[in-house]
mmCIF file of C-alpha atoms in Angstrom:
data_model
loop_
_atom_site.group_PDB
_atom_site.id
_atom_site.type_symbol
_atom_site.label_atom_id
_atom_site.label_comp_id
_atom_site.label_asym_id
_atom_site.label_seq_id
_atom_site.Cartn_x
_atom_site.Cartn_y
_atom_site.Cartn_z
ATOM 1 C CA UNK A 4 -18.928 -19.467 -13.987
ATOM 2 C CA UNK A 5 -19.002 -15.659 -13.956
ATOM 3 C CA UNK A 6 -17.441 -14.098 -16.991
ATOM 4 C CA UNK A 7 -17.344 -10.394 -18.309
ATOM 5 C CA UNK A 8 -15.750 -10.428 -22.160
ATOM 6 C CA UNK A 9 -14.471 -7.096 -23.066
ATOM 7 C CA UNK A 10 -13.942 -6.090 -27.492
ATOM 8 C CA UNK A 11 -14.250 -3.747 -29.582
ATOM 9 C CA UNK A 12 -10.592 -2.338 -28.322
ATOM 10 C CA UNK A 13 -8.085 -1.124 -31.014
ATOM 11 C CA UNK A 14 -5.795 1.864 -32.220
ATOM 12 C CA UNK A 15 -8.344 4.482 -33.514
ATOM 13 C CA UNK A 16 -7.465 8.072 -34.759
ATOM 14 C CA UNK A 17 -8.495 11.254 -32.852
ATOM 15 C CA UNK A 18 -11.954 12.616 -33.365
ATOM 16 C CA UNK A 19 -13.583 9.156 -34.297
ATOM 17 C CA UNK A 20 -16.066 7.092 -32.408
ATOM 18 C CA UNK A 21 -15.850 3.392 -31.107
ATOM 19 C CA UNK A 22 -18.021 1.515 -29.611
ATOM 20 C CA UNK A 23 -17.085 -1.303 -27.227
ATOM 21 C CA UNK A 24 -18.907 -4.632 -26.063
ATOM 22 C CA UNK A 25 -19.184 -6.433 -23.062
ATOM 23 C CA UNK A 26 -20.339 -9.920 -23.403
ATOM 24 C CA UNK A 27 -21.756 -11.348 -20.029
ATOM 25 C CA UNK A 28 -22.382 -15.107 -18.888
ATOM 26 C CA UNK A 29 -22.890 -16.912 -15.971
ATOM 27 C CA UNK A 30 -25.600 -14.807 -14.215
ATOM 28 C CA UNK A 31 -28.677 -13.041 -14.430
ATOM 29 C CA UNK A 32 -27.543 -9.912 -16.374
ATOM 30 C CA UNK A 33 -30.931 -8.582 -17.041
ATOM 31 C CA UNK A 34 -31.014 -8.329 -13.318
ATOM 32 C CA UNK A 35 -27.825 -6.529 -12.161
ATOM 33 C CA UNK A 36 -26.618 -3.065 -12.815
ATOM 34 C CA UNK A 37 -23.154 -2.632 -14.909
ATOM 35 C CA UNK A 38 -20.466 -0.581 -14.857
ATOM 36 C CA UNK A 39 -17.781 0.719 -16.831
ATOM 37 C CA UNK A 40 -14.324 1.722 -15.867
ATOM 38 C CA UNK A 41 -11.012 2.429 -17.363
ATOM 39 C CA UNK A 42 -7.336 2.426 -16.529
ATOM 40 C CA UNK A 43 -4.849 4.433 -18.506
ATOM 41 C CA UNK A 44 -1.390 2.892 -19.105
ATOM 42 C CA UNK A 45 0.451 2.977 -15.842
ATOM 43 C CA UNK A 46 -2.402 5.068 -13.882
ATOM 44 C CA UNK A 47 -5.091 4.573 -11.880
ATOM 45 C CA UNK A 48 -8.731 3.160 -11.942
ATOM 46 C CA UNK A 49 -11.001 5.776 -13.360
ATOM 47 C CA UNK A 50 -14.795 5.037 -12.423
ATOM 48 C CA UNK A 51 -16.542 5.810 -16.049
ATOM 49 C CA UNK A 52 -20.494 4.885 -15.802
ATOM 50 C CA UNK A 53 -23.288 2.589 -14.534
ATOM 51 C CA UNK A 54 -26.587 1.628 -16.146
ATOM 52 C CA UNK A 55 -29.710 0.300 -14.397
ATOM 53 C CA UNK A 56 -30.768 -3.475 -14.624
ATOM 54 C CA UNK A 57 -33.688 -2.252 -17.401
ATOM 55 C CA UNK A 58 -31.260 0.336 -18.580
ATOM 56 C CA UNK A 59 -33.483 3.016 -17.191
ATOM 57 C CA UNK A 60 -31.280 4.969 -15.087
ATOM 58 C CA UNK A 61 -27.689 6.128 -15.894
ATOM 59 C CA UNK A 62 -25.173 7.800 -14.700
ATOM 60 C CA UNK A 63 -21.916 9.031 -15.579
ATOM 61 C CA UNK A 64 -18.603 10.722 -13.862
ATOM 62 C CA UNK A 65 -17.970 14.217 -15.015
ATOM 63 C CA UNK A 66 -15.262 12.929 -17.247
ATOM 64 C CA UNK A 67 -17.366 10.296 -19.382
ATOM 65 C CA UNK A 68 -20.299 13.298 -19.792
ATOM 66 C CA UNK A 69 -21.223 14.186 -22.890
ATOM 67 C CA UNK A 70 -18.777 12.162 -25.407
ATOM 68 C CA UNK A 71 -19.368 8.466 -23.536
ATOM 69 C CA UNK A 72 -22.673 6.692 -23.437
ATOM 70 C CA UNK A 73 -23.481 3.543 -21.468
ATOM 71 C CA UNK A 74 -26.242 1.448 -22.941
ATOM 72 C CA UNK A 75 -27.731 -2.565 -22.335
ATOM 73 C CA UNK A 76 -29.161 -5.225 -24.540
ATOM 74 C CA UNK A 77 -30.372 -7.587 -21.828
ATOM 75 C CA UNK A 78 -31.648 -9.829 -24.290
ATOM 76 C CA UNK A 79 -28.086 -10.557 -25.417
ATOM 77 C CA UNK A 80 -26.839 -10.289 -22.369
ATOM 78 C CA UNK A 81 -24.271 -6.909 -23.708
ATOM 79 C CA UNK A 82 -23.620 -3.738 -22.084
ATOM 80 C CA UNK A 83 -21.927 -1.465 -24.786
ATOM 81 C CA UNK A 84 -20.021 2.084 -24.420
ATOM 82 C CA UNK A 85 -20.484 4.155 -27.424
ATOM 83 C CA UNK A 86 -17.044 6.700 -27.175
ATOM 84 C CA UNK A 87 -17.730 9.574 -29.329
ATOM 85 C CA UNK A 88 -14.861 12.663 -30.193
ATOM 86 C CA UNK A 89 -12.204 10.239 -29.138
ATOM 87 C CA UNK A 90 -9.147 12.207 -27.342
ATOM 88 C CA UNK A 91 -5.159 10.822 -27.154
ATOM 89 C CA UNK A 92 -6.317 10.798 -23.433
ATOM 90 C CA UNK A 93 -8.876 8.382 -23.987
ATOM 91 C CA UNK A 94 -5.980 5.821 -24.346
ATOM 92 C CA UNK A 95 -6.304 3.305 -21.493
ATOM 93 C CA UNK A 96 -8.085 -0.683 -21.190
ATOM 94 C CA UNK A 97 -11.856 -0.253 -20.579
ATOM 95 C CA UNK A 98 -13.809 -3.007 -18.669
ATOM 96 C CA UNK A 99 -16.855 -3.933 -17.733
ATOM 97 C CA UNK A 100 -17.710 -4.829 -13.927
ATOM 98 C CA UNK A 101 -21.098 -6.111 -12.495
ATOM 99 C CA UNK A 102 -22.855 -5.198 -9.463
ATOM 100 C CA UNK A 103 -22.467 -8.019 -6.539
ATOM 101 C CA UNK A 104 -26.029 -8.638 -6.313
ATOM 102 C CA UNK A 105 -29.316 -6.654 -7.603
ATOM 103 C CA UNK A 106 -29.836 -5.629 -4.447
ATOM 104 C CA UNK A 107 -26.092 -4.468 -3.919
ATOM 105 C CA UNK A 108 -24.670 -0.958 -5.484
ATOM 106 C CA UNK A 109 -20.551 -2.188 -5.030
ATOM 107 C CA UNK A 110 -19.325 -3.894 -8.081
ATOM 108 C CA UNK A 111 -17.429 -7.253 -7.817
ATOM 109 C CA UNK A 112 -15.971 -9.350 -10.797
ATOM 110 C CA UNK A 113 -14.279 -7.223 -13.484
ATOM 111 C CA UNK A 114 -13.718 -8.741 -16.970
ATOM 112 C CA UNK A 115 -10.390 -8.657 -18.706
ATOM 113 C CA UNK A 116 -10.388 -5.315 -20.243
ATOM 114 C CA UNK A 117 -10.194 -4.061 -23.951
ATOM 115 C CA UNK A 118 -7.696 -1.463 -25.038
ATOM 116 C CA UNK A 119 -8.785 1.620 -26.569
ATOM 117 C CA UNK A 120 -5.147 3.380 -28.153
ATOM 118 C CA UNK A 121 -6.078 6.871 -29.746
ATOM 119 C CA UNK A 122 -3.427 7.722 -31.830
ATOM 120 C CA UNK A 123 -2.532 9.546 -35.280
ATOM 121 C CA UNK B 24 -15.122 14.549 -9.298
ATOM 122 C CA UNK B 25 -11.824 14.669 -7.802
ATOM 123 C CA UNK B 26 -10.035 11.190 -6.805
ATOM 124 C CA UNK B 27 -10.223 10.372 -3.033
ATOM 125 C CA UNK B 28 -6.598 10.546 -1.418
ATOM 126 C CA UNK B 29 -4.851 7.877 -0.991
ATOM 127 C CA UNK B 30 -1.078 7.178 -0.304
ATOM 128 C CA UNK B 31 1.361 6.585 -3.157
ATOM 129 C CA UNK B 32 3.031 4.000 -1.371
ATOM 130 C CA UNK B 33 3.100 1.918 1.381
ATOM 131 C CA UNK B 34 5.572 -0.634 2.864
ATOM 132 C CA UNK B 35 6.062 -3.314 5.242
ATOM 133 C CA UNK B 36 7.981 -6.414 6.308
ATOM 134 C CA UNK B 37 6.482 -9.830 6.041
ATOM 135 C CA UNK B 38 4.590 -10.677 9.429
ATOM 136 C CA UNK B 39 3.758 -7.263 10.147
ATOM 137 C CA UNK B 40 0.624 -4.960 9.597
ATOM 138 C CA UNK B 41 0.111 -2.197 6.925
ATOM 139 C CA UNK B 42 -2.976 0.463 6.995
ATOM 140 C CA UNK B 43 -4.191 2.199 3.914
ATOM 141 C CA UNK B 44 -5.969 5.242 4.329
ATOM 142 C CA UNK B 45 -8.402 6.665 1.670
ATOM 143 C CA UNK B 46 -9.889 10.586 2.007
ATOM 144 C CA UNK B 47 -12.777 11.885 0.798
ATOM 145 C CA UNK B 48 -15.497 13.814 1.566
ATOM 146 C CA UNK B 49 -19.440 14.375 2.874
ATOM 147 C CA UNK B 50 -20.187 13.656 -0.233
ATOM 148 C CA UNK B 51 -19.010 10.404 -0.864
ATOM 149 C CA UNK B 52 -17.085 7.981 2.113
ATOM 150 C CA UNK B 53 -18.451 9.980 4.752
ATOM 151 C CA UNK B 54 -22.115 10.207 3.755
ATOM 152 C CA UNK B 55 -22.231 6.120 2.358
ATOM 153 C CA UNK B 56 -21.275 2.906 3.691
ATOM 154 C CA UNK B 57 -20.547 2.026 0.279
ATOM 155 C CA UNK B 58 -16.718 1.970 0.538
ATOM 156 C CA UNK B 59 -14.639 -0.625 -1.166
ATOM 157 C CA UNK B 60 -11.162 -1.768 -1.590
ATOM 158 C CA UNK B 61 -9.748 -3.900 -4.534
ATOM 159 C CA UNK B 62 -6.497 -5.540 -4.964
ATOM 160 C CA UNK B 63 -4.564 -5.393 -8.142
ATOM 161 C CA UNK B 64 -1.488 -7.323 -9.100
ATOM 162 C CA UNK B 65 0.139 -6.026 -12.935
ATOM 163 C CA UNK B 66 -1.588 -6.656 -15.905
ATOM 164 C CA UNK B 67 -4.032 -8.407 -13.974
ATOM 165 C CA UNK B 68 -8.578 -7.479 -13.438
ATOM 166 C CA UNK B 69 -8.813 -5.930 -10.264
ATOM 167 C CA UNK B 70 -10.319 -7.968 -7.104
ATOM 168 C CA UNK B 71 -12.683 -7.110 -4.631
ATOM 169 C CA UNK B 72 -11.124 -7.248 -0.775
ATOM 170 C CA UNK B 73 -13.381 -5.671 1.016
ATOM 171 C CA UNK B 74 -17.273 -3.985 -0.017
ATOM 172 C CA UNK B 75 -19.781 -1.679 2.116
ATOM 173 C CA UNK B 76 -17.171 -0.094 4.090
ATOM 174 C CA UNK B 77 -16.130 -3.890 6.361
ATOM 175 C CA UNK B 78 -17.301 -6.747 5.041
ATOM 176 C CA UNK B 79 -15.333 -9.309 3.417
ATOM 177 C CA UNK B 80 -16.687 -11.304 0.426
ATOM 178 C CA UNK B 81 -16.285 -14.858 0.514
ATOM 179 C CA UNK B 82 -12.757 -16.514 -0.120
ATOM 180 C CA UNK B 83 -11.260 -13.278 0.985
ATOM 181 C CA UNK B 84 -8.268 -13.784 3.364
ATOM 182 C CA UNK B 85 -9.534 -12.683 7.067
ATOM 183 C CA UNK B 86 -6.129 -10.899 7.181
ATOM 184 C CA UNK B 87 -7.626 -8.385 5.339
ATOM 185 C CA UNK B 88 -9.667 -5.925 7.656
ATOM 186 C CA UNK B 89 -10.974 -2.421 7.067
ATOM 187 C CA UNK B 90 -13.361 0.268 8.702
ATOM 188 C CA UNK B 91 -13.880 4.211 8.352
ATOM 189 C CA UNK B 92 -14.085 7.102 10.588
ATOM 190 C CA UNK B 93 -15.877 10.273 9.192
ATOM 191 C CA UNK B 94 -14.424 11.047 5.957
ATOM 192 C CA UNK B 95 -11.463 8.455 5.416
ATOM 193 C CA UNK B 96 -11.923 4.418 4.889
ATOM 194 C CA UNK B 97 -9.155 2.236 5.788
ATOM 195 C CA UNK B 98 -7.535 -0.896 4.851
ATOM 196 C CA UNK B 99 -5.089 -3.068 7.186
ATOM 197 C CA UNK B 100 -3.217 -5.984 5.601
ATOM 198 C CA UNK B 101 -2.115 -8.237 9.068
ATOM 199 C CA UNK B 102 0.350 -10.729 9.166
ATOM 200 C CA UNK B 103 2.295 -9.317 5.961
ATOM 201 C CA UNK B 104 2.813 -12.047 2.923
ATOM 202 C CA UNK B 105 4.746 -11.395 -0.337
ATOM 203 C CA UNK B 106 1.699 -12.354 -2.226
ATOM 204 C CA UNK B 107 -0.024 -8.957 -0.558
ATOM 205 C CA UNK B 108 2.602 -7.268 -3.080
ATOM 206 C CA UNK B 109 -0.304 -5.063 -5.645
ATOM 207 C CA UNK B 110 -1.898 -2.020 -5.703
ATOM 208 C CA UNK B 111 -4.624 -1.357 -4.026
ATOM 209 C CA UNK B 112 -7.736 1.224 -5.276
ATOM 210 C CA UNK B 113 -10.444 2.273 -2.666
ATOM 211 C CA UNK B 114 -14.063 3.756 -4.184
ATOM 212 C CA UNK B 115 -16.673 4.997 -3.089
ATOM 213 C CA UNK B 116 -20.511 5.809 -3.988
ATOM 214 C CA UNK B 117 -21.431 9.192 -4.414
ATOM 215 C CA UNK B 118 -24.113 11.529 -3.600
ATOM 216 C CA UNK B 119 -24.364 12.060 -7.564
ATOM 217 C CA UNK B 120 -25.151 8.512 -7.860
ATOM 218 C CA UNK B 121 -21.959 8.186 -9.383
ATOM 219 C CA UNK B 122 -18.499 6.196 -8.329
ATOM 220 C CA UNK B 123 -15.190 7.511 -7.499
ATOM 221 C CA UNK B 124 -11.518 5.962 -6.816
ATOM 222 C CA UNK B 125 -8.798 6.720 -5.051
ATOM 223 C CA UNK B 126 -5.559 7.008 -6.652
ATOM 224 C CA UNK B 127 -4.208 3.928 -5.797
ATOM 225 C CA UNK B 128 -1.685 2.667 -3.577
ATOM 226 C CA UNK B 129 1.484 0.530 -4.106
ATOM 227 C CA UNK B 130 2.134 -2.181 -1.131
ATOM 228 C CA UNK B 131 5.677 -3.675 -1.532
ATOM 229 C CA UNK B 132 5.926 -5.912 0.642
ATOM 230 C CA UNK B 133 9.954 -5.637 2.047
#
């Protein structure tokens, strides 16, 4: 079946980088266009960034510009987020999400989520 | 790219029908049929209700209906259950080729 693995979550200090992993199975990855999205504790969704199928073509919200980057081995079948400058408000679960189809833009099956805590 | 507007909260007795209501703008429900709405119960991955603005993917309960009018999406839960207790998260596609969520809305379900 479908499955989206999340890591690379953990309690990091302010100012350092992470970079976190999303392990796909169960589909075509190379095909379908990724997302990533994150959820603060006790808030909202927060749309982050998508990457093309070849990795071509990305875009991210205002938010995730500059510091985040949103990147796609296809031949492991990985989508990464490289998190650079981390803030205390970076705090939140990060997942993964894939597009429905190749053809579709919405996003369907979410994986579980890996916490990011930025603390000193 | 501010949120699109959605209700806090929203309530409703078991049988009967709740509408969520998610605002935005030109640039994002009203100039895309990309709308979506996904269910989320605590601690749990979010799930897709409803994608491009109506449709309902498979295994999705047909008590589950939505549509949009200019600039605001909406969701109606019919025929109320307690399992219909989550939050609920509209998005939308953007004319920046970018996503954006609403702020969420909490269904209790009375």
């Amino acid at each position: 079946q479908v499955q989206l693995v999340e890591s690379g979550g953990g309690v990091v200090q302010p100012g350092t980088s992470r970079r976190l992993s999303c392990k796909a199975s169960g589909f075509t990855f190379r095909t379908h266009a990724m997302h990533w999205v994150r959820q603060a504790p006790g808030k909202g969704l927060e749309w982050l960034a998508v990457i093309s199928y070849d990795g071509e073509h990305k875009y991210y919200a205002d938010a995730a510009t500059g510091r985040f980057t949103i990147s796609r081995d296809n031949s492991k079948n990985i989508l990464y987020l490289q998190i650079n400058s981390l803030r205390l408000e970076d705090t939140a679960v990060y997942s993964c999400a894939k597009t429905m189809t190749p053809a579709k833009k919405t996003f369907d099956l979410w994986g579980q989520g890996t916490l990011v805590t930025v603390s000193s | 790219q501010p949120a699109l507007t959605q209700p806090a909260s929203v309530s409703g007795s078991p049988g009967q029908s709740i509408t969520i209501s998610c605002t935005g703008s030109n640039s994002d429900v009203g100039g895309y049929d990309y709308v979506a709405w996904f269910q989320q119960y605590p601690g749990k991955a979010p799930k897709l209700m409803i994608y491009d603005v109506t449709e309902r993917p498979s295994g999705v309960s047909s008590r589950f209906s939505a549509s949009k009018s200019d600039n605001t999406a909406s969701l109606t839960i019919s025929g109320l259950q307690a399992e219909d207790e989550a939050d609920y998260y509209c998005t939308s596609y953007t004319t920046s080729s970018t996503w954006v969520f609403g702020g969420g809305t909490k269904l209790t379900v009375l």
